[in-house]
mmCIF file of C-alpha atoms in Angstrom:
data_model
loop_
_atom_site.group_PDB
_atom_site.id
_atom_site.type_symbol
_atom_site.label_atom_id
_atom_site.label_comp_id
_atom_site.label_asym_id
_atom_site.label_seq_id
_atom_site.Cartn_x
_atom_site.Cartn_y
_atom_site.Cartn_z
ATOM 1 C CA GLY A 1 20.469 3.186 -0.461
ATOM 2 C CA ALA A 2 19.459 -0.411 -0.929
ATOM 3 C CA GLY A 3 15.969 0.084 0.404
ATOM 4 C CA VAL A 4 13.563 2.701 1.666
ATOM 5 C CA SER A 5 14.621 3.871 5.092
ATOM 6 C CA GLN A 6 12.238 5.428 7.596
ATOM 7 C CA SER A 7 12.991 6.997 10.933
ATOM 8 C CA PRO A 8 12.196 6.791 13.700
ATOM 9 C CA SER A 9 10.784 3.274 13.712
ATOM 10 C CA ASN A 10 8.692 4.102 16.756
ATOM 11 C CA LYS A 11 7.537 7.421 18.127
ATOM 12 C CA VAL A 12 5.483 8.112 21.221
ATOM 13 C CA THR A 13 4.345 11.681 21.607
ATOM 14 C CA GLU A 14 2.001 13.644 23.793
ATOM 15 C CA LYS A 15 -1.217 14.970 22.393
ATOM 16 C CA GLY A 16 -0.733 18.466 21.037
ATOM 17 C CA LYS A 17 2.961 18.076 20.215
ATOM 18 C CA ASP A 18 4.379 18.245 16.690
ATOM 19 C CA VAL A 19 6.180 15.279 15.133
ATOM 20 C CA GLU A 20 8.405 14.812 12.107
ATOM 21 C CA LEU A 21 8.737 11.524 10.292
ATOM 22 C CA ARG A 22 11.545 10.972 7.826
ATOM 23 C CA CYS A 23 11.773 8.902 4.670
ATOM 24 C CA ASP A 24 14.898 8.230 2.638
ATOM 25 C CA PRO A 25 13.886 6.631 -0.687
ATOM 26 C CA ILE A 26 15.867 4.391 -2.967
ATOM 27 C CA SER A 27 18.469 6.359 -4.850
ATOM 28 C CA GLY A 28 17.229 7.228 -8.336
ATOM 29 C CA HIS A 29 13.555 6.724 -7.568
ATOM 30 C CA THR A 30 11.715 9.821 -8.702
ATOM 31 C CA ALA A 31 8.390 9.063 -7.032
ATOM 32 C CA LEU A 32 7.820 9.025 -3.272
ATOM 33 C CA TYR A 33 4.591 8.231 -1.458
ATOM 34 C CA TRP A 34 3.276 8.466 2.084
ATOM 35 C CA TYR A 35 0.517 6.193 3.343
ATOM 36 C CA ARG A 36 -1.055 5.697 6.736
ATOM 37 C CA GLN A 37 -2.014 2.265 8.042
ATOM 38 C CA SER A 38 -4.478 2.185 10.886
ATOM 39 C CA LEU A 39 -5.872 -0.949 12.467
ATOM 40 C CA GLY A 40 -8.602 -2.310 10.250
ATOM 41 C CA GLN A 41 -8.347 0.625 7.843
ATOM 42 C CA GLY A 42 -5.970 -0.648 5.224
ATOM 43 C CA LEU A 43 -3.528 1.737 3.611
ATOM 44 C CA GLU A 44 -4.745 5.301 3.330
ATOM 45 C CA PHE A 45 -3.008 7.465 0.736
ATOM 46 C CA LEU A 46 -1.665 10.738 2.105
ATOM 47 C CA ILE A 47 0.609 12.452 -0.407
ATOM 48 C CA TYR A 48 2.961 11.730 -3.264
ATOM 49 C CA PHE A 49 5.853 13.501 -4.940
ATOM 50 C CA GLN A 50 6.972 13.013 -8.519
ATOM 51 C CA GLY A 51 10.191 14.710 -9.563
ATOM 52 C CA ASN A 52 9.789 18.471 -9.707
ATOM 53 C CA SER A 53 6.031 18.370 -10.195
ATOM 54 C CA ALA A 54 3.653 19.784 -7.634
ATOM 55 C CA PRO A 55 2.864 17.083 -5.064
ATOM 56 C CA ASP A 56 -0.501 15.360 -4.980
ATOM 57 C CA LYS A 57 -1.735 16.300 -1.511
ATOM 58 C CA SER A 58 -5.270 15.037 -2.006
ATOM 59 C CA GLY A 59 -5.027 12.453 0.757
ATOM 60 C CA LEU A 60 -3.873 14.651 3.604
ATOM 61 C CA PRO A 61 -6.627 14.415 6.259
ATOM 62 C CA SER A 62 -6.280 17.929 7.649
ATOM 63 C CA ASP A 63 -4.124 21.042 7.502
ATOM 64 C CA ARG A 64 -2.191 19.709 10.481
ATOM 65 C CA PHE A 65 -0.459 17.370 8.055
ATOM 66 C CA SER A 66 2.222 18.565 5.668
ATOM 67 C CA ALA A 67 5.140 17.050 3.818
ATOM 68 C CA GLU A 68 8.106 18.184 1.849
ATOM 69 C CA ARG A 69 10.724 16.552 -0.259
ATOM 70 C CA THR A 70 14.076 18.231 -0.426
ATOM 71 C CA GLY A 71 16.350 17.900 -3.422
ATOM 72 C CA GLY A 72 14.165 15.221 -4.916
ATOM 73 C CA SER A 73 15.325 12.766 -2.279
ATOM 74 C CA VAL A 74 14.563 12.740 1.451
ATOM 75 C CA SER A 75 11.017 13.516 2.532
ATOM 76 C CA THR A 76 9.651 14.671 5.871
ATOM 77 C CA LEU A 77 6.056 14.249 6.962
ATOM 78 C CA THR A 78 5.079 16.696 9.693
ATOM 79 C CA ILE A 79 2.040 16.390 11.905
ATOM 80 C CA GLN A 80 1.272 19.442 13.995
ATOM 81 C CA ARG A 81 -0.728 19.431 17.209
ATOM 82 C CA THR A 82 -1.029 15.658 17.195
ATOM 83 C CA GLN A 83 -4.306 14.025 18.158
ATOM 84 C CA GLN A 84 -4.951 10.504 19.375
ATOM 85 C CA GLU A 85 -6.601 9.608 16.080
ATOM 86 C CA ASP A 86 -3.251 10.261 14.393
ATOM 87 C CA SER A 87 -1.889 7.092 16.012
ATOM 88 C CA ALA A 88 -1.017 4.734 13.156
ATOM 89 C CA VAL A 89 1.839 3.289 11.180
ATOM 90 C CA TYR A 90 3.089 5.758 8.614
ATOM 91 C CA LEU A 91 4.529 4.064 5.558
ATOM 92 C CA CYS A 92 6.743 5.567 2.934
ATOM 93 C CA ALA A 93 7.299 4.028 -0.493
ATOM 94 C CA SER A 94 9.251 4.944 -3.572
ATOM 95 C CA SER A 95 9.158 3.874 -7.185
ATOM 96 C CA LEU A 96 11.254 4.484 -10.244
ATOM 97 C CA ARG A 97 8.454 6.406 -11.915
ATOM 98 C CA ALA A 98 4.938 7.408 -10.980
ATOM 99 C CA ILE A 99 2.965 5.702 -13.707
ATOM 100 C CA GLY A 100 0.065 4.126 -11.904
ATOM 101 C CA GLY A 101 2.398 2.054 -9.799
ATOM 102 C CA ILE A 102 3.517 0.058 -12.817
ATOM 103 C CA ASP A 103 7.115 -0.125 -11.596
ATOM 104 C CA GLY A 104 5.981 -1.429 -8.253
ATOM 105 C CA TYR A 105 6.460 0.305 -4.955
ATOM 106 C CA THR A 106 9.251 -0.434 -2.513
ATOM 107 C CA PHE A 107 7.986 0.192 0.990
ATOM 108 C CA GLY A 108 9.889 1.159 4.075
ATOM 109 C CA SER A 109 9.277 -0.578 7.382
ATOM 110 C CA GLY A 110 7.202 2.321 8.627
ATOM 111 C CA THR A 111 7.072 4.595 11.650
ATOM 112 C CA ARG A 112 4.676 3.529 14.367
ATOM 113 C CA LEU A 113 3.267 6.714 15.892
ATOM 114 C CA THR A 114 1.483 6.583 19.219
ATOM 115 C CA VAL A 115 -0.164 9.719 20.562
ATOM 116 C CA VAL A 116 -0.853 9.573 24.299
ATOM 117 C CA ALA B 1 -12.016 7.927 -8.868
ATOM 118 C CA GLN B 2 -10.848 4.371 -8.580
ATOM 119 C CA SER B 3 -11.581 2.231 -5.538
ATOM 120 C CA VAL B 4 -10.806 -1.271 -4.307
ATOM 121 C CA THR B 5 -12.856 -3.643 -2.197
ATOM 122 C CA GLN B 6 -11.600 -6.736 -0.453
ATOM 123 C CA PRO B 7 -14.785 -8.373 0.845
ATOM 124 C CA ASP B 8 -13.067 -10.758 3.248
ATOM 125 C CA ILE B 9 -11.406 -9.188 6.262
ATOM 126 C CA HIS B 10 -10.174 -12.474 7.663
ATOM 127 C CA ILE B 11 -9.757 -15.935 6.117
ATOM 128 C CA THR B 12 -8.580 -19.163 7.722
ATOM 129 C CA VAL B 13 -7.410 -22.127 5.648
ATOM 130 C CA SER B 14 -5.683 -25.368 6.490
ATOM 131 C CA GLU B 15 -2.123 -25.903 5.410
ATOM 132 C CA GLY B 16 -2.073 -27.593 2.033
ATOM 133 C CA ALA B 17 -5.523 -26.362 1.084
ATOM 134 C CA SER B 18 -6.166 -24.039 -1.832
ATOM 135 C CA LEU B 19 -6.650 -20.320 -1.345
ATOM 136 C CA GLU B 20 -8.571 -17.588 -3.106
ATOM 137 C CA LEU B 21 -8.605 -14.002 -1.907
ATOM 138 C CA ARG B 22 -11.144 -11.736 -3.506
ATOM 139 C CA CYS B 23 -10.599 -8.262 -4.882
ATOM 140 C CA ASN B 24 -13.042 -6.044 -6.736
ATOM 141 C CA TYR B 25 -12.216 -2.680 -8.216
ATOM 142 C CA SER B 26 -14.100 0.285 -9.528
ATOM 143 C CA TYR B 27 -12.627 2.112 -12.485
ATOM 144 C CA GLY B 28 -13.947 3.129 -15.892
ATOM 145 C CA ALA B 29 -11.202 1.542 -17.965
ATOM 146 C CA THR B 30 -8.652 -1.204 -17.477
ATOM 147 C CA PRO B 31 -6.614 -0.309 -14.436
ATOM 148 C CA TYR B 32 -3.249 -1.514 -13.277
ATOM 149 C CA LEU B 33 -3.822 -4.139 -10.583
ATOM 150 C CA PHE B 34 -1.522 -5.366 -7.850
ATOM 151 C CA TRP B 35 -1.340 -7.689 -4.911
ATOM 152 C CA TYR B 36 0.967 -6.924 -2.015
ATOM 153 C CA VAL B 37 1.711 -9.028 1.051
ATOM 154 C CA GLN B 38 2.634 -7.835 4.520
ATOM 155 C CA SER B 39 4.082 -10.528 6.739
ATOM 156 C CA PRO B 40 4.140 -9.976 10.500
ATOM 157 C CA GLY B 41 6.812 -7.425 11.333
ATOM 158 C CA GLN B 42 7.729 -7.010 7.678
ATOM 159 C CA GLY B 43 7.201 -4.326 5.103
ATOM 160 C CA LEU B 44 4.865 -4.705 2.171
ATOM 161 C CA GLN B 45 6.145 -6.784 -0.714
ATOM 162 C CA LEU B 46 4.838 -6.914 -4.266
ATOM 163 C CA LEU B 47 3.437 -10.353 -5.132
ATOM 164 C CA LEU B 48 2.299 -9.710 -8.695
ATOM 165 C CA LYS B 49 0.856 -7.117 -11.026
ATOM 166 C CA TYR B 50 -1.316 -6.868 -14.109
ATOM 167 C CA PHE B 51 -1.510 -4.072 -16.612
ATOM 168 C CA SER B 52 -2.150 -5.699 -19.991
ATOM 169 C CA GLY B 53 -1.962 -8.925 -21.943
ATOM 170 C CA ASP B 54 -2.592 -12.353 -20.501
ATOM 171 C CA THR B 55 -5.264 -12.070 -17.842
ATOM 172 C CA LEU B 56 -3.681 -14.787 -15.709
ATOM 173 C CA VAL B 57 -0.524 -13.505 -14.075
ATOM 174 C CA GLN B 58 2.021 -15.420 -12.087
ATOM 175 C CA GLY B 59 3.764 -13.977 -9.079
ATOM 176 C CA ILE B 60 6.284 -14.877 -6.469
ATOM 177 C CA LYS B 61 5.840 -17.561 -3.827
ATOM 178 C CA GLY B 62 3.567 -19.630 -6.078
ATOM 179 C CA PHE B 63 0.740 -17.094 -6.223
ATOM 180 C CA GLU B 64 -1.301 -16.226 -9.286
ATOM 181 C CA ALA B 65 -4.151 -13.846 -10.006
ATOM 182 C CA GLU B 66 -6.719 -13.591 -12.753
ATOM 183 C CA PHE B 67 -8.118 -10.368 -14.149
ATOM 184 C CA LYS B 68 -11.786 -10.657 -15.079
ATOM 185 C CA ARG B 69 -13.035 -7.502 -16.727
ATOM 186 C CA SER B 70 -16.672 -8.618 -16.737
ATOM 187 C CA GLN B 71 -16.594 -9.037 -12.965
ATOM 188 C CA SER B 72 -14.227 -6.150 -12.188
ATOM 189 C CA SER B 73 -12.218 -8.619 -10.188
ATOM 190 C CA PHE B 74 -8.609 -9.565 -9.640
ATOM 191 C CA ASN B 75 -8.655 -12.536 -7.285
ATOM 192 C CA LEU B 76 -5.482 -13.991 -5.840
ATOM 193 C CA ARG B 77 -5.036 -17.766 -5.760
ATOM 194 C CA LYS B 78 -2.616 -20.375 -4.547
ATOM 195 C CA PRO B 79 -3.111 -24.116 -5.056
ATOM 196 C CA SER B 80 -1.553 -25.224 -1.771
ATOM 197 C CA VAL B 81 -1.030 -22.895 1.165
ATOM 198 C CA HIS B 82 2.027 -23.085 3.406
ATOM 199 C CA TRP B 83 2.149 -21.955 7.031
ATOM 200 C CA SER B 84 4.562 -19.182 5.992
ATOM 201 C CA ASP B 85 1.813 -17.643 3.837
ATOM 202 C CA ALA B 86 0.057 -16.367 6.959
ATOM 203 C CA ALA B 87 0.083 -12.608 6.456
ATOM 204 C CA GLU B 88 -2.044 -9.670 5.424
ATOM 205 C CA TYR B 89 -2.765 -9.310 1.731
ATOM 206 C CA PHE B 90 -3.595 -6.067 0.000
ATOM 207 C CA CYS B 91 -5.084 -5.556 -3.418
ATOM 208 C CA ALA B 92 -4.313 -2.224 -5.074
ATOM 209 C CA VAL B 93 -5.327 -0.346 -8.199
ATOM 210 C CA GLY B 94 -3.436 2.244 -10.192
ATOM 211 C CA THR B 95 -4.398 4.150 -13.281
ATOM 212 C CA PRO B 96 -2.699 4.295 -16.674
ATOM 213 C CA PRO B 97 -0.886 7.520 -17.551
ATOM 214 C CA SER B 98 -3.798 9.107 -19.375
ATOM 215 C CA SER B 99 -5.803 9.475 -16.180
ATOM 216 C CA SER B 100 -5.744 12.559 -13.995
ATOM 217 C CA ASN B 101 -5.248 10.280 -11.013
ATOM 218 C CA THR B 102 -2.069 8.736 -12.325
ATOM 219 C CA GLY B 103 0.784 8.068 -9.969
ATOM 220 C CA LYS B 104 -0.602 6.734 -6.755
ATOM 221 C CA LEU B 105 -2.010 3.364 -5.849
ATOM 222 C CA ILE B 106 -5.274 2.965 -4.008
ATOM 223 C CA PHE B 107 -5.253 0.012 -1.640
ATOM 224 C CA GLY B 108 -8.012 -2.180 -0.329
ATOM 225 C CA GLN B 109 -8.517 -2.684 3.376
ATOM 226 C CA GLY B 110 -6.623 -5.937 3.373
ATOM 227 C CA THR B 111 -7.389 -9.589 4.072
ATOM 228 C CA THR B 112 -5.693 -11.330 6.959
ATOM 229 C CA LEU B 113 -4.837 -14.943 6.173
ATOM 230 C CA GLN B 114 -4.497 -17.429 8.996
ATOM 231 C CA VAL B 115 -3.128 -20.896 8.217
ATOM 232 C CA LYS B 116 -4.128 -23.830 10.404
ATOM 233 C CA PRO B 117 -1.644 -26.701 10.810
#
């Protein structure tokens, strides 16, 4: 598509429930990234995928967080047993290649997750 | 591992005044450096980037940034601020392909710019 598409744009969930966030990157972009933006915390790296390589999961905060990328395109970020501290805006970005960001990221508009 | 510090959480300037947003990085070699802007209700947009060559880089919307290796800094500047520049600005660092951390950008905590009329 023309841009990075994320859905849903807003999600309110009860504590303890599982949620799935979706990201549809720009067609042809081999690299896909997930970040979390909390108030006053900047952008926190979560995970990134590059082609068929093993994903870099070093930023996932706990084993409740997981992500997959099917067919080198769409990605789903899953948060199990949500906690209130998971409330944040989850941003997805894609780039043509994963070479230190040199191609520049294109960000989606994000999913605002609220855990009540 | 690389890191980024934006010392100023919030800055207020008058419209028409000059602007400088500070960014310091920690990395053993020359990193790739970026500034992104997030306007209210908008996604993040790349303003400019540096990875080699001329240390003064020009970006969109009249912004420029200067890489200073001796100070490990990459400060963002604009000679005359417009009200539409009010936004949150993020500095980010990436690593060249030879590093084990290649691929992802590390972002600073952001600086919120308020523009007074």
